[in-house]
PDB file of C-alpha atoms in Angstrom:
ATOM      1  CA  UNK A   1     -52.017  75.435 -58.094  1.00  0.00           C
ATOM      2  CA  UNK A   2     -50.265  72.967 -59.884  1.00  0.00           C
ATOM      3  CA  UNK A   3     -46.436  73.517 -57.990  1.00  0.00           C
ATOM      4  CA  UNK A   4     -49.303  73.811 -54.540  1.00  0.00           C
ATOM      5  CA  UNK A   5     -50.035  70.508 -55.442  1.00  0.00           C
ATOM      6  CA  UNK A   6     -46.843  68.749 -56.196  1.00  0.00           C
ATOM      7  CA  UNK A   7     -45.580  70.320 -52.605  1.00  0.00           C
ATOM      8  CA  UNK A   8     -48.618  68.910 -51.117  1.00  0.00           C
ATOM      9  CA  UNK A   9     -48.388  65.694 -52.665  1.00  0.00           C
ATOM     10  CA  UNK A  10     -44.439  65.604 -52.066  1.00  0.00           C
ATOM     11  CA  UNK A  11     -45.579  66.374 -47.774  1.00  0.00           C
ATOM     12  CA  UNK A  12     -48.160  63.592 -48.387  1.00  0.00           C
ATOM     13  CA  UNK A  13     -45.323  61.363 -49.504  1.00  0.00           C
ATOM     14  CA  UNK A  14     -42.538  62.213 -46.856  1.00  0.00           C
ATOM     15  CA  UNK A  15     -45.220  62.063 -44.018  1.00  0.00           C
ATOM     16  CA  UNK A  16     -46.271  58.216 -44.968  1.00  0.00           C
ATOM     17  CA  UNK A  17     -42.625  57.329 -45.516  1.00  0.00           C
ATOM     18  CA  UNK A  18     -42.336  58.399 -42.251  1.00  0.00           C
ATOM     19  CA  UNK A  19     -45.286  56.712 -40.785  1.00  0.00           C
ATOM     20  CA  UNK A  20     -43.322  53.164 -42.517  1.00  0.00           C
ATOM     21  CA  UNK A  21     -40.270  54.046 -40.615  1.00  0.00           C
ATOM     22  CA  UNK A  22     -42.596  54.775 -37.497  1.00  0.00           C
ATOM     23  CA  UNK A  23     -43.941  51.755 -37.948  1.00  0.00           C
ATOM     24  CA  UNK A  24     -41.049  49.623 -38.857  1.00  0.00           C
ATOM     25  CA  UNK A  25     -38.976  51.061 -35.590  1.00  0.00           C
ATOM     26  CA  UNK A  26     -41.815  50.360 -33.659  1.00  0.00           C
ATOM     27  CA  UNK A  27     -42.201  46.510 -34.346  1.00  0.00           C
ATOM     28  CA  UNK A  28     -38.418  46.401 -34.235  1.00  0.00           C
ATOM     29  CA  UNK A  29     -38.498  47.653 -30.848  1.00  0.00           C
ATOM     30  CA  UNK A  30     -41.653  45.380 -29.627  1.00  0.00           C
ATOM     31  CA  UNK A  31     -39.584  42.626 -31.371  1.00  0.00           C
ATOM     32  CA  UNK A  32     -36.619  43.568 -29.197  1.00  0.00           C
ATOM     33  CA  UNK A  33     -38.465  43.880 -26.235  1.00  0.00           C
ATOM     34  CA  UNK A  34     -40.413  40.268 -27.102  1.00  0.00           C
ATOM     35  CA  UNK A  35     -36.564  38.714 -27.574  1.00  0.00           C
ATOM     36  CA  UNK A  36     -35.365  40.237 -24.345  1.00  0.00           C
ATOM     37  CA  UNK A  37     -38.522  38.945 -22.441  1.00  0.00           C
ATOM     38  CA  UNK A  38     -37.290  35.639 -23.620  1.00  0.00           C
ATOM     39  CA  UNK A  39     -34.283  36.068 -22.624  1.00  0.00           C
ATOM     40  CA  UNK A  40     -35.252  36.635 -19.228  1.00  0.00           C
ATOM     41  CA  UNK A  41     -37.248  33.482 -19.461  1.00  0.00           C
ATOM     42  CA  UNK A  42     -34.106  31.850 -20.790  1.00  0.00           C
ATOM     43  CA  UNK A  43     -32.171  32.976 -17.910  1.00  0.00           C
ATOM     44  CA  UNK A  44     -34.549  32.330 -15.277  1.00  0.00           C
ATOM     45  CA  UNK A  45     -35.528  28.848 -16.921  1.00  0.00           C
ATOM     46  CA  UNK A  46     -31.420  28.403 -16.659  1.00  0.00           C
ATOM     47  CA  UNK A  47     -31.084  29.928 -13.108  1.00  0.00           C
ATOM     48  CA  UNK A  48     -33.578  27.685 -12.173  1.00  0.00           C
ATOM     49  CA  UNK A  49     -32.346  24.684 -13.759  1.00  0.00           C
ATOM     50  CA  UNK A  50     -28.468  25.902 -12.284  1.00  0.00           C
ATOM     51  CA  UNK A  51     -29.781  25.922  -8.791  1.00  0.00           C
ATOM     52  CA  UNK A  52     -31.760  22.658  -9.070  1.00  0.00           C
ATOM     53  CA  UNK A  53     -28.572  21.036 -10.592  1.00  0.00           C
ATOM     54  CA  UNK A  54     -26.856  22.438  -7.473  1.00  0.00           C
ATOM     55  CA  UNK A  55     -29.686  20.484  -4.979  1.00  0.00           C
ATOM     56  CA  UNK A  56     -29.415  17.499  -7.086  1.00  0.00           C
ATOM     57  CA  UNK A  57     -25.485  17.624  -6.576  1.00  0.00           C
ATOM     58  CA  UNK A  58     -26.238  18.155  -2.737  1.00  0.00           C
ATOM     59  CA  UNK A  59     -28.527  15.939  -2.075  1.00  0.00           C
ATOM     60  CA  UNK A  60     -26.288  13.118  -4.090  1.00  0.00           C
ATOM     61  CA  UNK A  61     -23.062  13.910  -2.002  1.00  0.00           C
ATOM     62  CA  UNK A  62     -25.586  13.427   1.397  1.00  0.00           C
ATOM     63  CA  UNK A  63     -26.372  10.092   0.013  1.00  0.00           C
ATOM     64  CA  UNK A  64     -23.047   9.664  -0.639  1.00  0.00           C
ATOM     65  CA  UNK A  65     -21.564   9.912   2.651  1.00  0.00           C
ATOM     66  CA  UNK A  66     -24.955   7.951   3.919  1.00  0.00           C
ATOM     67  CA  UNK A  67     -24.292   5.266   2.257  1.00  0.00           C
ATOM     68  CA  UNK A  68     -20.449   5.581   2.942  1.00  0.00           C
ATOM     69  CA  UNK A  69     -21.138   5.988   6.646  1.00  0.00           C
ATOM     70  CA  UNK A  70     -24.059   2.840   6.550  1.00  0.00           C
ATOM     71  CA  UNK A  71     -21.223   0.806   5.063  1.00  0.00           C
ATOM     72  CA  UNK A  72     -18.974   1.281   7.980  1.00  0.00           C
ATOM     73  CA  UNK A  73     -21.119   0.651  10.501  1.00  0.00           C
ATOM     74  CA  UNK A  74     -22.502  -2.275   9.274  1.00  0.00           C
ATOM     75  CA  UNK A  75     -19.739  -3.874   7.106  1.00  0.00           C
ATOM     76  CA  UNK A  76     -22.845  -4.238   3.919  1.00  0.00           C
ATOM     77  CA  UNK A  77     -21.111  -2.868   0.664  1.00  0.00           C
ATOM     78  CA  UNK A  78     -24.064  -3.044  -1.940  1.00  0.00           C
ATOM     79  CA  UNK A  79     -22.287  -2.239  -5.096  1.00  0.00           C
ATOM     80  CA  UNK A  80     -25.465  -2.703  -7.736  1.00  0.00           C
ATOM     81  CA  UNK A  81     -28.773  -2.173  -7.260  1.00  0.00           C
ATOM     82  CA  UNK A  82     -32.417  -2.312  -9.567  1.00  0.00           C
ATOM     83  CA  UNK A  83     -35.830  -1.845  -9.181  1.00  0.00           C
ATOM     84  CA  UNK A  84     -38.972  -2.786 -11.177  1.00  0.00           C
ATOM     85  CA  UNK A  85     -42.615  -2.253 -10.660  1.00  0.00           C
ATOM     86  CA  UNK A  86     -45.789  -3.672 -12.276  1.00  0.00           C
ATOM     87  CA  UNK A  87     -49.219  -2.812 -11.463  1.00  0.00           C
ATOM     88  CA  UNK A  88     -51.121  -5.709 -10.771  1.00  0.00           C
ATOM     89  CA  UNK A  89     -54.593  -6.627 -12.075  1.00  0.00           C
ATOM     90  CA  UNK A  90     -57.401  -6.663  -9.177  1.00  0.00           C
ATOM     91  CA  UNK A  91     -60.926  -8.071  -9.238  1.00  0.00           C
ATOM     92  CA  UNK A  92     -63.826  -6.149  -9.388  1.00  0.00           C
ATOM     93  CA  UNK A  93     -64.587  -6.678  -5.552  1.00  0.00           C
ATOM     94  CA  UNK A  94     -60.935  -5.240  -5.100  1.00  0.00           C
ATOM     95  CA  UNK A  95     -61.545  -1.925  -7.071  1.00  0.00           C
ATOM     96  CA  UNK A  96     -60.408   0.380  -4.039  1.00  0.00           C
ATOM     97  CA  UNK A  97     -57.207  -1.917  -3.760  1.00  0.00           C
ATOM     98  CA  UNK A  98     -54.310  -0.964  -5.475  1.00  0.00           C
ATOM     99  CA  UNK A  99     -51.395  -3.967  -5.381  1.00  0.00           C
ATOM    100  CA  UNK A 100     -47.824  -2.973  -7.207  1.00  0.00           C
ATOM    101  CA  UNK A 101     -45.421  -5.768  -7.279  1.00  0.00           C
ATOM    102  CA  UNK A 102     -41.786  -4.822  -7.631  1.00  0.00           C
ATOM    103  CA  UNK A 103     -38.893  -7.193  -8.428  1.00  0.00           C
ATOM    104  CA  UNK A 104     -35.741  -5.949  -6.741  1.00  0.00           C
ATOM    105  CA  UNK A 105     -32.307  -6.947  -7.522  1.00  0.00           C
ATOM    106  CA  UNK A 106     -28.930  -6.268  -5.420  1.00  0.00           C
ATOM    107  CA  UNK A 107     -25.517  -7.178  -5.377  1.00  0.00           C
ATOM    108  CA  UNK A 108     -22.892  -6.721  -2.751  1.00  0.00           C
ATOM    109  CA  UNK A 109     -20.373  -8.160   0.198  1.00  0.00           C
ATOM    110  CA  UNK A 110     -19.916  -7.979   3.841  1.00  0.00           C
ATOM    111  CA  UNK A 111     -16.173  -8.111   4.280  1.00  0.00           C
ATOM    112  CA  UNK A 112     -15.155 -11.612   2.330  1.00  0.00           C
ATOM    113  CA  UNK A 113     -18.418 -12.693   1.654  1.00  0.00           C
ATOM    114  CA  UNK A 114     -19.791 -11.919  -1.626  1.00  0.00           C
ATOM    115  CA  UNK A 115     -23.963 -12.117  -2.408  1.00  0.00           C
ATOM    116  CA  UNK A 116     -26.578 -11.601  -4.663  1.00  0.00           C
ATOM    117  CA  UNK A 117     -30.322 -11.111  -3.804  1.00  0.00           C
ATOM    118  CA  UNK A 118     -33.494 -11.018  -5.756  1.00  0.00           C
ATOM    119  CA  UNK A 119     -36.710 -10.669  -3.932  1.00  0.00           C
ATOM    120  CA  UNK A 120     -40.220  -9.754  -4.944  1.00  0.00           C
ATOM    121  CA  UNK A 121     -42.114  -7.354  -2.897  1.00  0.00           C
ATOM    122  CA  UNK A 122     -46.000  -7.018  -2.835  1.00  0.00           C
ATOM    123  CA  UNK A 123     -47.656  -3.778  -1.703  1.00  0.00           C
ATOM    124  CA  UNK A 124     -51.023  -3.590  -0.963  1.00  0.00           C
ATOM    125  CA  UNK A 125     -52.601  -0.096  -0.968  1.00  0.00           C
ATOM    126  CA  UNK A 126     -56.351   0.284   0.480  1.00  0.00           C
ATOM    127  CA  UNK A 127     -58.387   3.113   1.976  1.00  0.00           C
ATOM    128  CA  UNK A 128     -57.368   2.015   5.702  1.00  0.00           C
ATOM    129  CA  UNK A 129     -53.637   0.928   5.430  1.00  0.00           C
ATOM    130  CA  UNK A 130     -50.638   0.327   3.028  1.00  0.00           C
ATOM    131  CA  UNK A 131     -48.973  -2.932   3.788  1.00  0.00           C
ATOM    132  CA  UNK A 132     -46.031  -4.740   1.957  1.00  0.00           C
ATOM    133  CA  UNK A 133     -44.697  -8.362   2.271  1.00  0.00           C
ATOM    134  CA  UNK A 134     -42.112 -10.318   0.552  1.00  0.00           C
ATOM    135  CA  UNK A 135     -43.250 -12.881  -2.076  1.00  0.00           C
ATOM    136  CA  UNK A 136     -40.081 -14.207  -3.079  1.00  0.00           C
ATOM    137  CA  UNK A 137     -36.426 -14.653  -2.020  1.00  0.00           C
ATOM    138  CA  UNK A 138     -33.433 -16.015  -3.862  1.00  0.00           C
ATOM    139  CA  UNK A 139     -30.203 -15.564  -2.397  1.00  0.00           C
ATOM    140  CA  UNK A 140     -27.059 -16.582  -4.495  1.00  0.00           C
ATOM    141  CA  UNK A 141     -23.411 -16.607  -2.400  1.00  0.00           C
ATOM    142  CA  UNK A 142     -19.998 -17.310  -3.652  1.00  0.00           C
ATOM    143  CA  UNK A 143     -18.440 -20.578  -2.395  1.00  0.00           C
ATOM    144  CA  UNK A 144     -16.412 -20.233   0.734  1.00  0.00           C
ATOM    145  CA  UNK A 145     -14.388 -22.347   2.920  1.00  0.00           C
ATOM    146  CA  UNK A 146     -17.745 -21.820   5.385  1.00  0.00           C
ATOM    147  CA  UNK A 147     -20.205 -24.655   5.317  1.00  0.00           C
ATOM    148  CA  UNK A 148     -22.674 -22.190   7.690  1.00  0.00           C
ATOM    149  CA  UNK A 149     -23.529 -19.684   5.068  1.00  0.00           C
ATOM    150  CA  UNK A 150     -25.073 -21.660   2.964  1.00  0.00           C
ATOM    151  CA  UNK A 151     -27.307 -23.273   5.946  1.00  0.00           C
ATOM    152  CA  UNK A 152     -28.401 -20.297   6.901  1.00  0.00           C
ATOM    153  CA  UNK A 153     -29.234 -18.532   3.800  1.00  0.00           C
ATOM    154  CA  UNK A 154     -31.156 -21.721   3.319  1.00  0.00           C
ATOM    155  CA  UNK A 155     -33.253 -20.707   6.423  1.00  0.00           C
ATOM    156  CA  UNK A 156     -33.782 -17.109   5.116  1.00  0.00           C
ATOM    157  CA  UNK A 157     -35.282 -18.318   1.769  1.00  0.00           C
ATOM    158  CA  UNK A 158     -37.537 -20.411   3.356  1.00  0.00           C
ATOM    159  CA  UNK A 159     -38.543 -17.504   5.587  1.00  0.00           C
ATOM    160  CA  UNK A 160     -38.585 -15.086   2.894  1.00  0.00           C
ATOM    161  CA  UNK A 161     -36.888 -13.175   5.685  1.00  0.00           C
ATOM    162  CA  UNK A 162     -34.254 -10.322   4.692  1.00  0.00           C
ATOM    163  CA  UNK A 163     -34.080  -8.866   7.612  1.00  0.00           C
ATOM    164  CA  UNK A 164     -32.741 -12.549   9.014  1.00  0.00           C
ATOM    165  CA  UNK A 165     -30.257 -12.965   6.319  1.00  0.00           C
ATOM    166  CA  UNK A 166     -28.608  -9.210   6.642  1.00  0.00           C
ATOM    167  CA  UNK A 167     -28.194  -9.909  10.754  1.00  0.00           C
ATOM    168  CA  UNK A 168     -27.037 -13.685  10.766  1.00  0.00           C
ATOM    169  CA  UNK A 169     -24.526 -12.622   7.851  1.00  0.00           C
ATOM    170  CA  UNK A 170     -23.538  -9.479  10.281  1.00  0.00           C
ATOM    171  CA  UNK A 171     -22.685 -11.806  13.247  1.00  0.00           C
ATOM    172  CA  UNK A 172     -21.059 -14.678  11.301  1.00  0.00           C
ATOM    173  CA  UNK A 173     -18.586 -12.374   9.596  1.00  0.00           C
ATOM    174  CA  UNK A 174     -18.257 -10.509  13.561  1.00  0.00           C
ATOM    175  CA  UNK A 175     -17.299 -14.098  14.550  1.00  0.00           C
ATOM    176  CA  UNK A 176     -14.923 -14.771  11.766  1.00  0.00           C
ATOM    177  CA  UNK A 177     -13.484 -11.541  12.329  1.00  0.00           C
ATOM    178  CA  UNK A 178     -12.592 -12.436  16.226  1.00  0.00           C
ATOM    179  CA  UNK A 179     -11.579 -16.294  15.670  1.00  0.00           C
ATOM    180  CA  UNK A 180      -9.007 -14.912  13.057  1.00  0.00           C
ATOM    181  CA  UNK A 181      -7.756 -11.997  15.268  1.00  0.00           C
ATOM    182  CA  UNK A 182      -8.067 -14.298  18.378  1.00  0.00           C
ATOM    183  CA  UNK A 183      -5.660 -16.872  16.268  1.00  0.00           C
ATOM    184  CA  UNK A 184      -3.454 -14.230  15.490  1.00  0.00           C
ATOM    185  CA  UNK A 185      -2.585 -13.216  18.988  1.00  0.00           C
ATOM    186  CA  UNK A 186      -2.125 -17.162  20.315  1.00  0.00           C
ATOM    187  CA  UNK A 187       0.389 -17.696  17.054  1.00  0.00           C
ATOM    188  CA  UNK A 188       2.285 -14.532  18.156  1.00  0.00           C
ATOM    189  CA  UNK A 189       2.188 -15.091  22.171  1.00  0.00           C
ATOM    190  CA  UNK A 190       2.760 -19.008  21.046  1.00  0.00           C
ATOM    191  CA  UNK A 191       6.135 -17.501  19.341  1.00  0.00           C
ATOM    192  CA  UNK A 192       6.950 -15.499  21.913  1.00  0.00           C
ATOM    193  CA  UNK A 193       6.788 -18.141  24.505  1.00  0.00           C
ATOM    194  CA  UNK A 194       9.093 -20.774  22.201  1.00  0.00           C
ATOM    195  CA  UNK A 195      11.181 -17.804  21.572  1.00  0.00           C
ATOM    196  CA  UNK A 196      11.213 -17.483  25.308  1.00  0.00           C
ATOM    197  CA  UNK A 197      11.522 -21.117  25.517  1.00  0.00           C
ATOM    198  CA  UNK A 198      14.300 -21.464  23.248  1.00  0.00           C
ATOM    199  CA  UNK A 199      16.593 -18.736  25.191  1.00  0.00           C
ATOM    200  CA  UNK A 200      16.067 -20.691  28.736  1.00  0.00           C
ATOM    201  CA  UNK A 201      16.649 -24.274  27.004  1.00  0.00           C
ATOM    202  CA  UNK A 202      19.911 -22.874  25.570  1.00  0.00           C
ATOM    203  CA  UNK A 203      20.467 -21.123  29.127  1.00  0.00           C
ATOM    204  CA  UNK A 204      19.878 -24.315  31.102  1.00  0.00           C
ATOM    205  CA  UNK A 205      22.177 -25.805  28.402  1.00  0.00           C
ATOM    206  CA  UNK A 206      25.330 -23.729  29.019  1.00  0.00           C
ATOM    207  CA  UNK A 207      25.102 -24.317  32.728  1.00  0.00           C
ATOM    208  CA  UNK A 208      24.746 -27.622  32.067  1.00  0.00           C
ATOM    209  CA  UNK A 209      28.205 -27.839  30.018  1.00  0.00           C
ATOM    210  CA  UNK A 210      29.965 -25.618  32.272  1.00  0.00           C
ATOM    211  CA  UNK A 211      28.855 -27.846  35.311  1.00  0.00           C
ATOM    212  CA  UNK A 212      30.275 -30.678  33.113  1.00  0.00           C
ATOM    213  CA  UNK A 213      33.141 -29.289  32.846  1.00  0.00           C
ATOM    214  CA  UNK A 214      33.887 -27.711  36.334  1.00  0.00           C
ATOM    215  CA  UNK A 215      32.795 -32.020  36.916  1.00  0.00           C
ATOM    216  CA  UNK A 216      35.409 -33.133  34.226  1.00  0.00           C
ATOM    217  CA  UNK A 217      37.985 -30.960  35.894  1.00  0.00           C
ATOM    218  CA  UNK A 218      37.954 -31.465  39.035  1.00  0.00           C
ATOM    219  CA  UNK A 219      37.924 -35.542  38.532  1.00  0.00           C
ATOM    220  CA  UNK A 220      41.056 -34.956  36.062  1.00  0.00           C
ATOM    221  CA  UNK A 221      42.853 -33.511  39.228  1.00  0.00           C
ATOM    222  CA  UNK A 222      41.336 -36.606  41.169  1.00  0.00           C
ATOM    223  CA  UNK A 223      43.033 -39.112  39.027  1.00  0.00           C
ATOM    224  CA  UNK A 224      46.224 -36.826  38.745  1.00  0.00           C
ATOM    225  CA  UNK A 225      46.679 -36.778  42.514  1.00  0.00           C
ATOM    226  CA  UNK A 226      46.100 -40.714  42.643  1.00  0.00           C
ATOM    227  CA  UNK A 227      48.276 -41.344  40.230  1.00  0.00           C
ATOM    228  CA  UNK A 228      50.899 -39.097  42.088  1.00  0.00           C
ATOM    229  CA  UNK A 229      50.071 -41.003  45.207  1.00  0.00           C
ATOM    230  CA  UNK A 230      50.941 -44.561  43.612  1.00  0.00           C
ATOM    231  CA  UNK A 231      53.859 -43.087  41.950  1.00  0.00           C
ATOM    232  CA  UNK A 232      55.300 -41.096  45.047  1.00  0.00           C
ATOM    233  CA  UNK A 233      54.602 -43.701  48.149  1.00  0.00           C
ATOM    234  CA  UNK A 234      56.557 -40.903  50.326  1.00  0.00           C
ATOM    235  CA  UNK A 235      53.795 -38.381  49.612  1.00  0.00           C
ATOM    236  CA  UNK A 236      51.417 -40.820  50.999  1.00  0.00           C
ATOM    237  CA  UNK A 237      52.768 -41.051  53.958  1.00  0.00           C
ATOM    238  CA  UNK A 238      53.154 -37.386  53.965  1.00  0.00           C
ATOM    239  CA  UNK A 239      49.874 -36.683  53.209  1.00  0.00           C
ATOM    240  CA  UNK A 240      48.698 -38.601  56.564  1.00  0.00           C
ATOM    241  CA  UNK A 241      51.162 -37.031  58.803  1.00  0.00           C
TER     242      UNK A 241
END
């Protein structure tokens, strides 16, 4: 009984160690499968983020060539821009009215004019409509040899009118661009012509001498013959005969 009972004992022992190792292999595994869930997460999360990253990058080259097209066509270069909003407070009898009030700020150049803009813009946001309108307008320009501009963005911040400012500034630098291009071709068909000018002056001029000369000539075989005439009475008389 007593070597039955160390066997059974020794069974009793080897089956629970094996139970542990049962055990241990199996929250090993369920900790390898929990770690390889996440890392499906991981790489989904990062697939996800990878292909978002890729829209962002798409969507910013579109913009890009926007804004590089925009600037073509309309000469506007806006090189920095910012934007702030702040919620404003509205009465009690204005509780289904939402009004946001942002400040914008903007600087840029159409061809050799240089600007800066700051404007405040009110929205209004109700149950029926959404409306905005500009508060305020400040337009600063760099000195130029052009009295206009400043006349005119005068008018514009009185008006609180963007829209005004962007097309007179569009047409004034259009008319600057043709006055200089239309003073370029007079000065080079002006230099042309004097160059044209110059050749027929110095033309007229050679004919002139060699007429003078031809003149000179033909009076120094005048005075010859006279003289030959006085000298040589004979010939005289020969010369009637």
């Amino acid at each position: 009984m007593d070597s039955e009972t160390r066997e059974l004992r020794a069974l009793e022992a080897e089956v629970a160690a094996l139970q542990r190792e049962c055990r241990m292999l199996q929250n090993a595994g369920e900790k390898a499968s929990g770690a390889w869930k996440s890392f499906q997460k991981i790489s989904q999360s990062d697939s996800e983020e990878w292909e978002s990253l890729k829209d962002l990058r798409s969507q910013l080259e579109h913009l890009r060539s926007e804004h590089s097209f925009l600037s073509k066509l309309t000469g506007f270069n806006i090189r920095n821009y910012s934007k702030m909003e702040d919620i404003v407070n509205t009465e009690e009898t204005e509780k289904d009215t939402k009004k946001v009030l942002q400040k914008h700020r903007l600087s840029g150049n159409c061809n050799m004019v240089t600007f800066q803009l700051e404007f405040e813009v009110l929205e209004i946001e109700t149950k029926e409509k959404k409306s905005s309108t500009i508060t305020d307008l400040s337009i600063i320009m760099e000195p130029t040899e052009y009295s206009e501009l400043s006349e005119f963005a005068s008018r514009a911040e009185e008006k609180r009118d963007l829209l005004m400012f962007f097309r007179s500034l569009h047409f004034f630098v259009e008319w600057c661009e043709y006055r200089e291009n239309t003073f370029k071709h007079f000065k080079t068909h002006s230099l042309s012509i004097s160059s044209q000018e110059r050749a027929g002056l110095q033309e007229t001029t050679n004919k002139h001498d060699q007429t003078r000369n031809l003149e000179a000539g033909a009076d120094a075989e005048a005075m010859e013959g006279c003289c030959l005439l006085a000298c040589f009475p004979c010939l005289a008389q020969l010369a009637f005969l």
